[in-house]
Each structure stands twice: as structure tokens, then as C-alpha cells.
Coordinates of C-alpha atoms in Angstrom, one line a residue:
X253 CA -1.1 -20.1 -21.2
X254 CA 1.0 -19.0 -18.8
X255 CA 1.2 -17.9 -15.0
X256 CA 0.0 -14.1 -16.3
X257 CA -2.1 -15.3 -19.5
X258 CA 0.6 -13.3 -21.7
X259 CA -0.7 -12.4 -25.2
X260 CA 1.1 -13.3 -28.1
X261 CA 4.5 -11.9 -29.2
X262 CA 2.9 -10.3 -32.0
X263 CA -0.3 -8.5 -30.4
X264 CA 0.1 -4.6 -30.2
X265 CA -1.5 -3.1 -27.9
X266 CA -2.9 0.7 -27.2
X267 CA -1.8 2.1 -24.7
X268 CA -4.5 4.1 -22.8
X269 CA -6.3 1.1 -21.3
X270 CA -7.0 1.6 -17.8
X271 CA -8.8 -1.7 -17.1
X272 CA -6.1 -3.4 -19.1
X273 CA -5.5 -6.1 -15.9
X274 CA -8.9 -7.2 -15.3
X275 CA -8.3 -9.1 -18.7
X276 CA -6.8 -11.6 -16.5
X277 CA -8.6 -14.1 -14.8
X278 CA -6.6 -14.5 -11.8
X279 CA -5.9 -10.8 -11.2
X280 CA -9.8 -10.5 -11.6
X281 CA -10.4 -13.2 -8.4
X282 CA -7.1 -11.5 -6.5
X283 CA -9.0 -8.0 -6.7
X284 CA -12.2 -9.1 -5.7
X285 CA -10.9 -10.7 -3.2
X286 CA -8.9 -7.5 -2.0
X287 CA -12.3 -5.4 -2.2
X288 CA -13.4 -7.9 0.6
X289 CA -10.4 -6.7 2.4
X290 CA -11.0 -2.9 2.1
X291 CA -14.1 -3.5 3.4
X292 CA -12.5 -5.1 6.8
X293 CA -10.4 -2.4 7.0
X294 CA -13.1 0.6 6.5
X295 CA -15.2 -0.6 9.2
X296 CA -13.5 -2.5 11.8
X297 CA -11.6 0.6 13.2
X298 CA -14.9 2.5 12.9
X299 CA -17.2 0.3 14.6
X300 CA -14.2 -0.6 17.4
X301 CA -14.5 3.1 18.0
X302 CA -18.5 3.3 18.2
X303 CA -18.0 -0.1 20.3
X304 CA -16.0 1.4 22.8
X305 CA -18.0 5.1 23.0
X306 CA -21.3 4.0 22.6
X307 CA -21.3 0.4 23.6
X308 CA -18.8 0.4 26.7
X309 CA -19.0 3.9 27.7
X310 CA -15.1 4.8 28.0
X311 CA -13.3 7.3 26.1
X312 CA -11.5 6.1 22.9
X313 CA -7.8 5.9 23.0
X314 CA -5.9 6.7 19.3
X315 CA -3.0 5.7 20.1
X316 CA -4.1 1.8 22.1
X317 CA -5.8 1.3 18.6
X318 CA -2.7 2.1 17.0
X319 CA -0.8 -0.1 18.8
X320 CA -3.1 -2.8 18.6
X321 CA -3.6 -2.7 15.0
X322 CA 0.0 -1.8 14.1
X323 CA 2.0 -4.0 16.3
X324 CA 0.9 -7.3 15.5
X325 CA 1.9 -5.9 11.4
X326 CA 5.3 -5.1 12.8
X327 CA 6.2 -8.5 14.5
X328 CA 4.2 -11.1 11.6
X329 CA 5.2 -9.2 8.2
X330 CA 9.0 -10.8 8.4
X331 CA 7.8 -14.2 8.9
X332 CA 4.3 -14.1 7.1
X333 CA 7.0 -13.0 3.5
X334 CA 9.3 -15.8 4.5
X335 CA 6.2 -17.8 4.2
X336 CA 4.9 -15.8 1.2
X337 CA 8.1 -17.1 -1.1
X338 CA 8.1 -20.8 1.0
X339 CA 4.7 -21.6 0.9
X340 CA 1.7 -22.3 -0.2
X341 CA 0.3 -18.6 -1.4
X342 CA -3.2 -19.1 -1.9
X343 CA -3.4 -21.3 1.4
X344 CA -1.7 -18.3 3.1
X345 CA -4.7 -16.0 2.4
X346 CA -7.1 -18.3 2.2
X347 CA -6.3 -18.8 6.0
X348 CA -5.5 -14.9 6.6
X349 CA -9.3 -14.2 5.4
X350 CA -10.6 -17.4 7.5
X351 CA -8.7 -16.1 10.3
X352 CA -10.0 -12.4 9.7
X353 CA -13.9 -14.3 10.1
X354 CA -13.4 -15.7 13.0
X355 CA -11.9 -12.9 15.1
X356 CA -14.9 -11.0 13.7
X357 CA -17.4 -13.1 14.4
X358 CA -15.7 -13.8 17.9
X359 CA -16.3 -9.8 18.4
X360 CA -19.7 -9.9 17.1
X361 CA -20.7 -12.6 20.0
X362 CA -18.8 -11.1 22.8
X363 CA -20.4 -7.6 22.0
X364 CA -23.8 -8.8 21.4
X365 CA -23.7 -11.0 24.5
X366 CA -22.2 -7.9 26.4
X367 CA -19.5 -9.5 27.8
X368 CA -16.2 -6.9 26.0
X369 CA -14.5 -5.3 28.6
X370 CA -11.9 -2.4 26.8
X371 CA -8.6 -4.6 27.2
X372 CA -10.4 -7.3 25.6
X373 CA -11.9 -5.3 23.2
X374 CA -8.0 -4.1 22.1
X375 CA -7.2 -7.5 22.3
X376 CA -9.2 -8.4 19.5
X377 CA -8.1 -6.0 17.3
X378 CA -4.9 -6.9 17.9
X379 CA -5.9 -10.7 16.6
X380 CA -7.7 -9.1 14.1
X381 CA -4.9 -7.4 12.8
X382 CA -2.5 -10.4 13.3
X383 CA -5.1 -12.4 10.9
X384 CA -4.4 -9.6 8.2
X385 CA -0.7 -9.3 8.6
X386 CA -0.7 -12.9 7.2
X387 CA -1.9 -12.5 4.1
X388 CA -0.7 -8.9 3.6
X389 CA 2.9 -9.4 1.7
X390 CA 1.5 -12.0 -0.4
X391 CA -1.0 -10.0 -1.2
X392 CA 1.9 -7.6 -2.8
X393 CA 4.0 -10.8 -3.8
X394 CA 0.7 -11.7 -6.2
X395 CA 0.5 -9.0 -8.2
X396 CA 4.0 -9.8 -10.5
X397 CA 2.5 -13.6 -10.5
X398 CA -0.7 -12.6 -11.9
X399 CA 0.3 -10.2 -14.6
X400 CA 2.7 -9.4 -16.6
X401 CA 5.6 -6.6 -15.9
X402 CA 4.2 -4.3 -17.8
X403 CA 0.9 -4.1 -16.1
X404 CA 1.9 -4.2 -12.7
X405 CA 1.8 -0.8 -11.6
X406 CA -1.8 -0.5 -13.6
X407 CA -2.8 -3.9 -11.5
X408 CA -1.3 -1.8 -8.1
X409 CA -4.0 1.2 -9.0
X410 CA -6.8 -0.7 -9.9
X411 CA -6.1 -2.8 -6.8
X412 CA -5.8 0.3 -4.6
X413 CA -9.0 1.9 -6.3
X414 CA -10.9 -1.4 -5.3
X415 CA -9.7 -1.0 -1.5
X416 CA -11.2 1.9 -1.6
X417 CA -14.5 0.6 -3.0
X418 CA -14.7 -1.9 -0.4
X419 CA -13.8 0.6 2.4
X420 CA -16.4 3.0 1.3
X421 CA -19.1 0.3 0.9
X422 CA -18.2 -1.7 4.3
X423 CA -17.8 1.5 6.0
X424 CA -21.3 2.6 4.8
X425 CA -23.2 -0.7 5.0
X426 CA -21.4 -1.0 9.1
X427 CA -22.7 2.7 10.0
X428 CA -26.3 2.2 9.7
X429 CA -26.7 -1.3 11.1
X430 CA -24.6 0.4 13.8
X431 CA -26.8 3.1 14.0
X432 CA -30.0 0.8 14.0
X433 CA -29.1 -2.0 16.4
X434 CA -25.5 -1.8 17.4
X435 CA -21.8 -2.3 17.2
X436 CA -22.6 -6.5 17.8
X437 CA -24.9 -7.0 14.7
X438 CA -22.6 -4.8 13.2
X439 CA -19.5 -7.1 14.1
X440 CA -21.6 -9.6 12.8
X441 CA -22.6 -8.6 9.1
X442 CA -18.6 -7.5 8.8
X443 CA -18.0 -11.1 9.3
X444 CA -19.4 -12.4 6.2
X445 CA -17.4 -10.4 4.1
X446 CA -14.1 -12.3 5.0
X447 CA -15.8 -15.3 4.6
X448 CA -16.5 -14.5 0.7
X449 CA -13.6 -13.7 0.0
X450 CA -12.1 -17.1 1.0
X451 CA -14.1 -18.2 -1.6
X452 CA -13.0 -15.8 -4.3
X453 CA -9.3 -17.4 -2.8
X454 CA -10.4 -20.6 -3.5
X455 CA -11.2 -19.6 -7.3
X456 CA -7.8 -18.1 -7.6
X457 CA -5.3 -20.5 -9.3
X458 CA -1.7 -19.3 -8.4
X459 CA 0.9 -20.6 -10.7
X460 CA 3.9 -22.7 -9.6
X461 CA 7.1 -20.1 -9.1
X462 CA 8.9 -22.2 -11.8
X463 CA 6.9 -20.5 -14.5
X464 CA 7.0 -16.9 -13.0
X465 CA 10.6 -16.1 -14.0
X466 CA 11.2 -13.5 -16.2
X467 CA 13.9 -13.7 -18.9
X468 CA 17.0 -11.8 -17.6
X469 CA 15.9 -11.6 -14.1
X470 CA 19.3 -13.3 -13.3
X471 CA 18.0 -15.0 -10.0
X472 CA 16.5 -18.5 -10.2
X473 CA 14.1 -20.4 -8.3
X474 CA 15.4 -21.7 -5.0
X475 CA 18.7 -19.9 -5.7
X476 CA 18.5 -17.8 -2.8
X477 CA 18.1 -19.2 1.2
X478 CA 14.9 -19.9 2.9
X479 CA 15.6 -17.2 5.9
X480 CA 13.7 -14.0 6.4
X481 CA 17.4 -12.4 6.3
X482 CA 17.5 -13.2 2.6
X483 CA 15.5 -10.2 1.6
X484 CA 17.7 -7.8 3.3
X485 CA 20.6 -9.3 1.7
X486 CA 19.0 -8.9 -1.2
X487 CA 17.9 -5.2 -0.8
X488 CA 21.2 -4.0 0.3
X489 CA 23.1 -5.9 -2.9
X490 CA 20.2 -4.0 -5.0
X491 CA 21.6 -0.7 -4.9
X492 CA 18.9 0.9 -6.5
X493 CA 16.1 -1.1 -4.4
X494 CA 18.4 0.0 -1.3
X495 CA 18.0 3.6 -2.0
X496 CA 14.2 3.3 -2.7
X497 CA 13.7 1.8 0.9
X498 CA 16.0 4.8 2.1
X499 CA 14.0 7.5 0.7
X500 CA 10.7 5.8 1.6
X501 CA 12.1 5.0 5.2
X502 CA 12.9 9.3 5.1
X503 CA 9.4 10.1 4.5
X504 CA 7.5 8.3 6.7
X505 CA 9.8 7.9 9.8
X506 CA 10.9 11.9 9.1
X507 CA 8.6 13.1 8.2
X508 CA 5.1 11.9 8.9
X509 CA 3.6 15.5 8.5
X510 CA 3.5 15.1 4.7
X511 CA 0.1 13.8 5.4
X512 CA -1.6 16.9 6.3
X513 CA -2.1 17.6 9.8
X514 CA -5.7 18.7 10.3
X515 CA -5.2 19.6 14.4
X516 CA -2.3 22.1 13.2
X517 CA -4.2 23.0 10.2
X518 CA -7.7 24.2 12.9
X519 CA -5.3 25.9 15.1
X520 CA -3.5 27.9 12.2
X521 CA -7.0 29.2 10.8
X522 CA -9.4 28.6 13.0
X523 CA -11.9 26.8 11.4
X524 CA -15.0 25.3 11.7
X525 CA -15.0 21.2 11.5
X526 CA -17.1 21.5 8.3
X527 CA -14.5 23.6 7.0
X528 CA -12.0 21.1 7.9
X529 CA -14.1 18.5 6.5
X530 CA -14.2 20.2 3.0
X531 CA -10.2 20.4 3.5
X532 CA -9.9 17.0 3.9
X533 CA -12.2 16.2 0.7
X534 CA -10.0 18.3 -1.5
X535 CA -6.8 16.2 0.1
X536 CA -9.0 12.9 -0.9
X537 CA -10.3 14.2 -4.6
X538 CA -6.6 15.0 -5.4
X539 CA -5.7 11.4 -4.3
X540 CA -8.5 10.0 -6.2
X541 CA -7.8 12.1 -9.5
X542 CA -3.7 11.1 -9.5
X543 CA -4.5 7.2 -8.9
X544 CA -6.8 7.7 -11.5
X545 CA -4.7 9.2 -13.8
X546 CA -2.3 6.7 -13.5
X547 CA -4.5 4.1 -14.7
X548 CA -3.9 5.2 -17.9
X549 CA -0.5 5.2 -17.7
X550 CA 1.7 2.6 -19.5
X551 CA 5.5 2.9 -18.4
X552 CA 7.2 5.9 -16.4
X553 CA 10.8 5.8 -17.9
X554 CA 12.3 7.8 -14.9
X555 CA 10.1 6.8 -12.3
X556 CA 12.9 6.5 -9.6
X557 CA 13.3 10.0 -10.1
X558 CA 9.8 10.7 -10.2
X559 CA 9.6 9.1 -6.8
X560 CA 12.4 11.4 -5.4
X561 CA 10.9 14.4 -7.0
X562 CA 7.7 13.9 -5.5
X563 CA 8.2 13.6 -2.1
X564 CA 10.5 16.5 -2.2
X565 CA 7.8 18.7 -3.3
X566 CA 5.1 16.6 -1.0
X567 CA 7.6 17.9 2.2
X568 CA 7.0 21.6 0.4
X569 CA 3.6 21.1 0.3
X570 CA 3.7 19.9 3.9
X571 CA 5.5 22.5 5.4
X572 CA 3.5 25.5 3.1
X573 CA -0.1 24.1 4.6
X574 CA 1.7 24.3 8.1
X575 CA 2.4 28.0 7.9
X576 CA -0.5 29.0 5.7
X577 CA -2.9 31.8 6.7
X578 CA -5.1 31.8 3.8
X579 CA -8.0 29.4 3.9
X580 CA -8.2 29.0 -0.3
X581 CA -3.9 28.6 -0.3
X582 CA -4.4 25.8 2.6
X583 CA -7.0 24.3 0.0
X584 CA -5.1 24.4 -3.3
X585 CA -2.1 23.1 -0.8
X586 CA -4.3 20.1 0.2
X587 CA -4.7 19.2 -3.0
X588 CA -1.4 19.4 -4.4
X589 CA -0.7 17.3 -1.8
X590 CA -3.3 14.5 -2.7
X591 CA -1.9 14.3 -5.6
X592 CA 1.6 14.1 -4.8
X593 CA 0.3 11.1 -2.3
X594 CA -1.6 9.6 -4.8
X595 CA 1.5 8.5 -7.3
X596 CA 4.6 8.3 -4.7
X597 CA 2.3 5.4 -3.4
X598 CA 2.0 3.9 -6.2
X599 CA 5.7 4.4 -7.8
X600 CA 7.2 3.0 -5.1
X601 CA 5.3 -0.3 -4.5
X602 CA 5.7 -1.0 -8.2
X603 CA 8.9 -0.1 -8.2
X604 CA 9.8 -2.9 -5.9
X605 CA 7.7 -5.1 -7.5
X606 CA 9.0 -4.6 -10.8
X607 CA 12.8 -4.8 -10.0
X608 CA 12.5 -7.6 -8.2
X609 CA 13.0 -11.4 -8.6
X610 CA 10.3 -14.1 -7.9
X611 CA 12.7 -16.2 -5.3
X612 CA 12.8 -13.3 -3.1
X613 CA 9.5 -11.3 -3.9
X614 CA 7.2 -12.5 -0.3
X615 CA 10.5 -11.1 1.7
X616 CA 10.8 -8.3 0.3
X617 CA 7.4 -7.2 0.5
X618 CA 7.4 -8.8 3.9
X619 CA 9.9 -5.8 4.8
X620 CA 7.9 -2.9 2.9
X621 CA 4.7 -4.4 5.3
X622 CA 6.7 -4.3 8.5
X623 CA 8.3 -0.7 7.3
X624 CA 5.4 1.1 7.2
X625 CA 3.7 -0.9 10.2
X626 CA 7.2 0.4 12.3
X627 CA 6.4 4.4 10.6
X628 CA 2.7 4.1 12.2
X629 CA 3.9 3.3 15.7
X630 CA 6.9 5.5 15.8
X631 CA 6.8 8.3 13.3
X632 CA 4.5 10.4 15.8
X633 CA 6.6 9.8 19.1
X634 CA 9.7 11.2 17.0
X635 CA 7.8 14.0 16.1
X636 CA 6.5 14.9 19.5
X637 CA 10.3 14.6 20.5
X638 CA 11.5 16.9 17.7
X639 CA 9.0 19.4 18.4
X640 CA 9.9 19.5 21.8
X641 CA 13.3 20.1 21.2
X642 CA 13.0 22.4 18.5
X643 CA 9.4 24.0 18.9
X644 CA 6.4 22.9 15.9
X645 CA 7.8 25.6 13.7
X646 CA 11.5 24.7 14.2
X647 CA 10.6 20.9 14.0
X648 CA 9.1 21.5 10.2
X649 CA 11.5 23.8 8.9
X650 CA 14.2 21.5 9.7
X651 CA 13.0 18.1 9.2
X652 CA 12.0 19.6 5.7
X653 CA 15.7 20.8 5.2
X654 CA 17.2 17.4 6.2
X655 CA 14.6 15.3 3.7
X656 CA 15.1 17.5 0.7
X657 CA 18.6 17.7 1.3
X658 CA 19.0 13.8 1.7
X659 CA 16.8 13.0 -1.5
X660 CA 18.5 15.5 -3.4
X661 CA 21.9 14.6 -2.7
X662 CA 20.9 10.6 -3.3
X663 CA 19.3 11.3 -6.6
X664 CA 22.2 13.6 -7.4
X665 CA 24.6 10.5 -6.7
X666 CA 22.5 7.5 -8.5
X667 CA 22.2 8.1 -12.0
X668 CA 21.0 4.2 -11.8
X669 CA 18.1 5.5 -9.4
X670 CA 16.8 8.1 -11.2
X671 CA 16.6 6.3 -14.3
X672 CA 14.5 3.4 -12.9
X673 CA 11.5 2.6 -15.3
X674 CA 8.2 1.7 -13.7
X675 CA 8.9 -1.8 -15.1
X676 CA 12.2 -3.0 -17.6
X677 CA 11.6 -3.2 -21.2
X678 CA 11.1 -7.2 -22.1
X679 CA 14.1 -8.7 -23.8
X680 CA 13.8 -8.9 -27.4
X681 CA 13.5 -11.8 -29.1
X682 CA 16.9 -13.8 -30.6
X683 CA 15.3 -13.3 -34.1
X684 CA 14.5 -9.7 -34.2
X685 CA 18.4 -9.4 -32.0
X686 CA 19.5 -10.9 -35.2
X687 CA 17.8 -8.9 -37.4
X688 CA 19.1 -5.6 -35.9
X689 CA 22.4 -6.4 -36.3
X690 CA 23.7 -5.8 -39.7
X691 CA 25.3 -8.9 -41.6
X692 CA 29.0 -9.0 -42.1
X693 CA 31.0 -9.5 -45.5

């Protein structure tokens, strides 16, 4: 059996089957594990906030938590995918969730002993997210290892969807011990989760790299250097991948706004923060619908253009929520727009995964990580700067003209871009080559 328990050569199967990788053992552990993760993630930033209002009395800062929990992302991802393709994977996140426990439970001690002060209390975010960063591009890197091409983007949703579950529960579970006894006890229930899924780690079995190749991936084993610089390399001789990391570099450096801005969105109309509420719902059910959706989705043939498509109309979307009047237009808008979200995500981290070789894979996830950790800390200060220059209205009009412009003109230019599949069609077999050749004489 190999590395992604492939099915024989001769098994057909349907193709509507939307929990087709959970037939893999190893994806199985890998998501479970990753449903601890969500859970980390939906509560730690809540109950840091609760912490610091309720707990320490001082007003909470957005953008310190951003920094704290985005920085740390943006100086580890390089190294932690160096050590993705160069090490040992499962030790990596068996020691990323360890790590995650410990910074937890360190949080839990200080807060129920009442010894935080704010600086320290950023401060351990900051380790908390350092602890994540670790494991995060191997967590990417996995997914090709664990099943086979053709699932991967239906491995990225139902990994995404299981995020989301954990997230949802954590976040739920956290608020009402929160609410009962405190951010501390809180703090100290999170930690558990963490701990359990080291141990769904420690049932993961990660194959050796040897027996990931893919026939006609052209790049073998050990073939490229040991240095973080190797993925870049390899990016910018990709030209296709190269491009991808362009357009994704446009949309959230550019233009951030294509997640819907609720402050503009109250000051446009004026509405109450249940209406806003309900807003942001119909943003989330459209996000939920299109990653749905896509479970059931085999291959996309022109994804790459999909992609491009997509976030021209998501900057459309954007900028027609922005100067909308009408509460039921803002509302159909927000849900385009949620569904938009929904698949670019998911294109474009498949899209890398699938078009890219196994030597290289931690690296080049490594830079998708540190990518969107750099967007988070600076896509807002270069919008405040644009709309300084050029006023909110003039900032969205032409940000929006320069990103549809750009993707236009790259898809325009790449016929090899816009023709990317979601994953490349498996090399026949020499015998059935043979057979579709017709005999000479």
C-alpha cells in the first residue's frame, strides 16, 4: 500500500463523493488532528480579549494582537518549511501541538494565579503563535503525502470544514467556562485540546518522501538544495506557480477590502449591530455553501483561470458593498462575496499543492504561510496610506482598477495559467499508451 493507500489501477470511481478522503487512514488522523487546531485558534484570540477586558481591566488593542499573533508567522514560516521538506514531519507537529499545550497551560497558571500583566499577556500570544507557525506549512506539505492528486483539493475542503468545526466547538465550549469562572479555567480546558491532538500525531504514520513521487513530476528526492531559498527558485522557474503567488500577493496586499468591511459598511447605512450581524451571517452562509459545494467537486480543468476570474469579480463585489445604499443589495453583495471567498481559498492552495514536487513542497508552503502572515500586518497600514492620499472612495475605485487590470492583463498573457487543472491528469499506463497507438505495416 502505498504513502496515499491508492486503489487499484482498475477501480472506477463516481465522482460526486464528498467524503471521498476520509477513506484514508492517515488523512483521517491528519484531520482530526487539525479540528484540534481550529479549536486553538477559535478561542485563544477570544478569551485573550475577555482576559484583557474583563480579567485586567485595560482596553483591548486590535492591532498589538495582530502583531503578536502575526509576527511570530512571518519570521518562523521560512524556516519551519525548510524544516517541513528536511525533517522529520510528524515530529514537527507533534512538537508544534506540544508546544501550543504548554504556552496554554503556562497562560492558564499565570491568569488564574493573577499574576498577567498586558505586555505579558501579548507576550504569550506571541509564543503561542510561534508554537503554531511550526507546524503550519507541514500541515499544507501533508496533504499531497496523504492522498492522492486527485483528491487533494477535496482533502483541502474537508480540512478547512473541520477547522471550522473545531473553531465553532472551542469557541463555544471556552465562552461559558469563561463566563462561569473565568478567562484562567478557561486557559486551562483550551489546553487539553493540544494535548489530544499530539496523540492523534502520534497515530499518524507519514510515509518516507521516497515513495511520494509522482510519475512525471520531473524533480527527484534530494535533487534540489537544503536552503529556504530553494523554494523561491523554484517558484520563479514555475511560471505558472509564479503568477499564482502574483495574483494572490495582489489580493491581499492590494486589496484587503475584498473581505467586507463592516465599519464602512455601518457608516454607509446606518445600521444597527444586529443588522450588521445578520450581514455578516449571509457573508459566512455563502462561504459555508461554496466550500461545501466544492466537496463534490472532482477536477476544475481551468482552475487557474477560475482563480483569476474570481477575485476579479470578489474586487467587484468589494467595491459594490462599499458604495451600496440599499440594505437587501449590501446583503445579496455579502453573499456573492462569501462565495467568491469560499473557492479562491481553496483553488489556490490546491493549486500549489498540486503543481508542485515533493522535494520542495514544506518551502513552498513555508512561503504561502509567511505571505499571508506579511498581508495581515501590512495590508491595513497600506490602505490607511492609500486612503489618505486618495480619500476612501478614491482609494477603492482605484485599487479596484489596478487589480482587475493586472489579473486581466496576466491571464490574457498565460495561456499556461489559465489552463491550470485543479490537479494533472495521471500518466497513462505503457500498456494502454501502446494500445492507443495504432500498429504499423
Amino acid at each position: 500500500m502505498t504513502s496515499t493507500e491508492a486503489q487499484p489501477a482498475d477501480h472506477r470511481e463516481p465522482r460526486l463523493q464528498p467524503f471521498a478522503s476520509f477513506r484514508y487512514r492517515n488523512y483521517r488522523w491528519l484531520w482530526a488532528t487539525n479540528v484540534t487546531y481550529g479549536a486553538v485558534l477559535g478561542a485563544q484570540s477570544l478569551l485573550i480579549s475577555w482576559l484583557i477586558i474583563e480579567d485586567l481591566n485595560r482596553t483591548y488593542n486590535p492591532g498589538y494582537a495582530l502583531l503578536a499573533g502575526s509576527l511570530p508567522v512571518l519570521l518562523l514560516a521560512l524556516p519551519a518549511g525548510r524544516m517541513a521538506d528536511r525533517g522529520d514531519r510528524r515530529l514537527l507537529l507533534l512538537g508544534s501541538h506540544v508546544a501550543m499545550a504548554l504556552v496554554l497551560l503556562l497562560t492558564a497558571v499565570l491568569a488564574v494565579g493573577d499574576l498577567l500583566s498586558l505586555g505579558l499577556t501579548f507576550l504569550l500570544m506571541g509564543l503561542g503563535a510561534a508554537a503554531a507557525a511550526i507546524g503550519q506549512p507541514v500541515r499544507l506539505a501533508l496533504i499531497p503525502a496523504l492522498v492522492p492528486r486527485e483528491r487533494i483539493l477535496n482533502a483541502n475542503v474537508l480540512g478547512d470544514l473541520g477547522l471550522a468545526l473545531g473553531a465553532l466547538v472551542g469557541g463555544l465550549v471556552t465562552t461559558f467556562v469563561a463566563s462561569q469562572w473565568g478567562a484562567g479555567p478557561a486557559f486551562l480546558v483550551l489546553t487539553i485540546t493540544p494535548f489530544i491532538g499530539a496523540v492523534f500525531v502520534i497515530r499518524l504514520y507519514v510515509p518516507p518522501r521516497e515513495a511520494e513521487a509522482e510519475e512525471g513530476e520531473g524533480v527527484e528526492v534530494g535533487s534540489l538544495g537544503g536552503g529556504v531559498g530553494e523554494g523561491f527558485r523554484f517558484l520563479w522557474g514555475k511560471v505558472e506557480l509564479r503568477l499564482l503567488f502574483v495574483l494572490l500577493g495582489l489580493g491581499v496586499f492590494l486589496a484587503p477590502w475584498l473581505a467586507p468591511n463592516f465599519a464602512a459598511i455601518e457608516e454607509q447605512l446606518d445600521l444597527s449591530v444586529r443588522a450588521l450581524a445578520l450581514l455578516g451571517l449571509l457573508s459566512g452562509l455563502g462561504l459555508l455553501v461554496s466550500t461545501i459545494a466544492l466537496a463534490f467537486v472532482f477536477r476544475i480543468r481551468r482552475a487557474g483561470a477560475w482563480y483569476g476570474v474570481l477575485l476579479i469579480a470578489s474586487a467587484v463585489v468589494a467595491g459594490g458593498i462599499w458604495f451600496s445604499s440599499s440594505y437587501a443589495l449590501t446583503g445579496f453583495l455579502m453573499a456573492l462575496s462569501g462565495l467568491a471567498l469560499g473557492v479562491r481559498g481553496q483553488l489556490v492552495v490546491t493549486l500549489v499543492q498540486s503543481h508542485t514536487p515533493v522535494a520542495v513542497m514544506g518551502r513552498v508552503m513555508g512561503i504561502y504561510v509567511a505571505l499571508t502572515a506579511g498581508a495581515a500586518l501590512l495590508a491595513q497600514p497600506i490602505t490607511r496610506a492609500g486612503q489618505s492620499l486618495l480619500q476612501d472612495d478614491g482609494w477603492i475605485v482605484c485599487s479596484a482598477i489596478v487589480l482587475v487590470g493586472v489579473v486581466a492583463v496576466i491571464l490574457w498573457r498565460n495561456p499556461g495559467l489559465r489552463r491550470m487543472p485543479s490537479h494533472p491528469e495521471p500518466a497513462k499506463p505503457a500498456d494502454e499508451e501502446a494500445k492507443a497507438v495504432p500498429s504499423q505495416g
